[in-house]
PDB file of C-alpha atoms in Angstrom:
ATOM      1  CA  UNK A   1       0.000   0.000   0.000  1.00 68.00           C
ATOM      2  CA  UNK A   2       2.499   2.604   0.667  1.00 89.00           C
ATOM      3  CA  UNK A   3       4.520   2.072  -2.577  1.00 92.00           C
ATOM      4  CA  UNK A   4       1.408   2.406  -4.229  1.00 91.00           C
ATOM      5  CA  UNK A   5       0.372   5.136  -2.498  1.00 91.00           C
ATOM      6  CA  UNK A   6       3.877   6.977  -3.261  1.00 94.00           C
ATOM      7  CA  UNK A   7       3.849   5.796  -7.049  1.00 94.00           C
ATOM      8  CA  UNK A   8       0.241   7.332  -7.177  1.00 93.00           C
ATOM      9  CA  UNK A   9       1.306  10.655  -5.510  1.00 94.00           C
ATOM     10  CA  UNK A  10       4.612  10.670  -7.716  1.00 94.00           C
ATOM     11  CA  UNK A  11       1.993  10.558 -11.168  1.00 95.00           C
ATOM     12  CA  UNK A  12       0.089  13.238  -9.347  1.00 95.00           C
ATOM     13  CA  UNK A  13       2.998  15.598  -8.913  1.00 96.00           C
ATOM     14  CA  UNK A  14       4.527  15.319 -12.346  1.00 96.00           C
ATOM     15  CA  UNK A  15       0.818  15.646 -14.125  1.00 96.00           C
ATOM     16  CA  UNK A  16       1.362  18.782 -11.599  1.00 96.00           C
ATOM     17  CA  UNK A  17       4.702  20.143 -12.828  1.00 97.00           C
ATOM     18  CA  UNK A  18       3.508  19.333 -16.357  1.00 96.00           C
ATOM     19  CA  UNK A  19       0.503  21.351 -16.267  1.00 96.00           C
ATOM     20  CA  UNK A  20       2.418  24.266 -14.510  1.00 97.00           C
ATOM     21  CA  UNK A  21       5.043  24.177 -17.468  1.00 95.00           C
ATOM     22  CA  UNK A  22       2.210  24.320 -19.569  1.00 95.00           C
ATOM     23  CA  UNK A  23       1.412  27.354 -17.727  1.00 95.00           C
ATOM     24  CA  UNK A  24       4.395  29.056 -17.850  1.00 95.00           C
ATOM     25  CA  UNK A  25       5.144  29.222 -21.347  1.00 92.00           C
ATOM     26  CA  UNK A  26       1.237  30.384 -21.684  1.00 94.00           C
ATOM     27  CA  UNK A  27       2.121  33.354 -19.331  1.00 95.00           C
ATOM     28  CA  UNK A  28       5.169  34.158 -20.784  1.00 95.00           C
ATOM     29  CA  UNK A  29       4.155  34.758 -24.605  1.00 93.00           C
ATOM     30  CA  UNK A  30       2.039  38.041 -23.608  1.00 95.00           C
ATOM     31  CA  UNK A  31       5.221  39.110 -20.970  1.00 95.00           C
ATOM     32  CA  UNK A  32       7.765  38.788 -24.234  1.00 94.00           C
ATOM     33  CA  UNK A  33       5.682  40.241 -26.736  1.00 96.00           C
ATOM     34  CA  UNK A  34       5.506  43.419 -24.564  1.00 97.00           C
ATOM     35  CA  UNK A  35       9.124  43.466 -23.894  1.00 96.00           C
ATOM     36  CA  UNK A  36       9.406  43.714 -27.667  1.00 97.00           C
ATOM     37  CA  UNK A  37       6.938  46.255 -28.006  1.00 97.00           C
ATOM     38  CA  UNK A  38       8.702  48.490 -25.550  1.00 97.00           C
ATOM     39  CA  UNK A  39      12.013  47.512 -26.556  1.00 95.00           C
ATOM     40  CA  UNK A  40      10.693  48.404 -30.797  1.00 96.00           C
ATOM     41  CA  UNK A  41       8.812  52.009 -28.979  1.00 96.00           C
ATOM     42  CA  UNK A  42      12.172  53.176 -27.443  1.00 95.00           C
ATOM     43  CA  UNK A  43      14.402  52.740 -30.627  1.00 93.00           C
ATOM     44  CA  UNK A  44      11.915  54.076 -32.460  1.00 95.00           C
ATOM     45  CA  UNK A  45      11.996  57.412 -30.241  1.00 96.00           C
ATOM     46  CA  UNK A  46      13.274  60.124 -31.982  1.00 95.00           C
ATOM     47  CA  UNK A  47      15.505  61.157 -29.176  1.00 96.00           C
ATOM     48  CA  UNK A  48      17.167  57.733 -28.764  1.00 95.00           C
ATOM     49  CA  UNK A  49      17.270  57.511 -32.651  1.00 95.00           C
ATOM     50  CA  UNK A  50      19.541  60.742 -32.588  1.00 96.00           C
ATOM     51  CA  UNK A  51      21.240  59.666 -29.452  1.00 96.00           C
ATOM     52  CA  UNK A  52      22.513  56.345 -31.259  1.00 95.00           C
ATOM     53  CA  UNK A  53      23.763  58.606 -34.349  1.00 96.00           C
ATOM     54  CA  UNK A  54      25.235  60.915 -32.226  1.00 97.00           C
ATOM     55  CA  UNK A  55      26.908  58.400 -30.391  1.00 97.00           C
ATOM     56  CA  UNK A  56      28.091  56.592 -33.855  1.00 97.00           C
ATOM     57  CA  UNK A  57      29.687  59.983 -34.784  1.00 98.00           C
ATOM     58  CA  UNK A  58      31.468  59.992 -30.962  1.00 98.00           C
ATOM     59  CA  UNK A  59      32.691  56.254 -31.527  1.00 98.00           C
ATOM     60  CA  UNK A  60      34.128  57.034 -35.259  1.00 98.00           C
ATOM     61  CA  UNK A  61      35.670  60.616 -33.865  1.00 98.00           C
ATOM     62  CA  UNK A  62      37.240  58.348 -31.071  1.00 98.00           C
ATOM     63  CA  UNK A  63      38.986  56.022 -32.934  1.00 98.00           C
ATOM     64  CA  UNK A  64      40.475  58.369 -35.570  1.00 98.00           C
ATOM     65  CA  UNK A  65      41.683  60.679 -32.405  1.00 98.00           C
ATOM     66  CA  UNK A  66      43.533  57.322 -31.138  1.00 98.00           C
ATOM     67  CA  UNK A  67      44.994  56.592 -34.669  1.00 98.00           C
ATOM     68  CA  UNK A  68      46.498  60.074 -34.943  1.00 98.00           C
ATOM     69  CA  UNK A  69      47.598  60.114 -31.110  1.00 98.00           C
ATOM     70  CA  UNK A  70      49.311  56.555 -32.387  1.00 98.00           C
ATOM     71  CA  UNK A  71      51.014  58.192 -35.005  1.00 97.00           C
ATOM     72  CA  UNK A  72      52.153  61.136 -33.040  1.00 97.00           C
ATOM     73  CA  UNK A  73      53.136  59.424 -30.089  1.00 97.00           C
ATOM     74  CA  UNK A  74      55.229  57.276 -33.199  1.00 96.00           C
ATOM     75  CA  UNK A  75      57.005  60.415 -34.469  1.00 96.00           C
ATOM     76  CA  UNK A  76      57.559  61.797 -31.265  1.00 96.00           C
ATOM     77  CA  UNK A  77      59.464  58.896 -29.853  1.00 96.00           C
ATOM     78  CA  UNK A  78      61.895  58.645 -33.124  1.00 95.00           C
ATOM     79  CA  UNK A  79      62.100  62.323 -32.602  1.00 94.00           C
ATOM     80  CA  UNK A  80      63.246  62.056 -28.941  1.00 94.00           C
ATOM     81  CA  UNK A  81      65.859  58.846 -30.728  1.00 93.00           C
ATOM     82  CA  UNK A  82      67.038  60.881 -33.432  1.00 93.00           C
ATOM     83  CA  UNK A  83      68.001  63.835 -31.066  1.00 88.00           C
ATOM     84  CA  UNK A  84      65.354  66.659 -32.564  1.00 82.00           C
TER      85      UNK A  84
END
C-alpha cells in the first residue's frame, strides 16, 4: 500500500509540474511580446534615434583621435631617438 500510495502521488505531482510548465510558457508569450513592443517604442523614439547617431559619430571621432595620437606618439618617440 504505501509504494502504491507513493507511485500514485509521484503521477500526481509530475501531471502537476507538467501542467504548470504548460502554464508558464502560456504566461510568458504576452510578458515577451511586450518586452518587444517596448524595446521596438524606445528605438523608435526620436531622441534615442539621434542619441545612437550621435553616439556613432562619438565612436568614429574616437577612434580616428587614437589613430592620430598613435602616429604622433610614433614620431615623437623617433624624434626624442634621433636627437630633434
Amino acid at each position: 500500500p504505501g509504494v502504491v500510495a507513493a507511485q500514485a502521488s509521484l503521477t500526481t505531482a509530475k501531471t502537476n509540474l507538467t501542467t504548470a510548465n504548460a502554464q508558464l510558457a502560456t504566461d510568458e508569450a504576452p510578458v515577451e511580446a511586450a518586452r518587444l513592443a517596448v524595446q521596438a517604442a524606445i528605438k523608435a523614439d526620436p531622441g534615442v534615434v539621434a542619441a545612437q547617431a550621435s553616439l556613432t559619430t562619438a565612436k568614429t571621432n574616437l577612434t580616428a583621435a587614437k589613430a592620430q595620437f598613435q602616429t604622433d606618439l610614433t614620431k615623437y618617440i623617433a624624434d626624442l631617438k634621433a636627437g630633434i
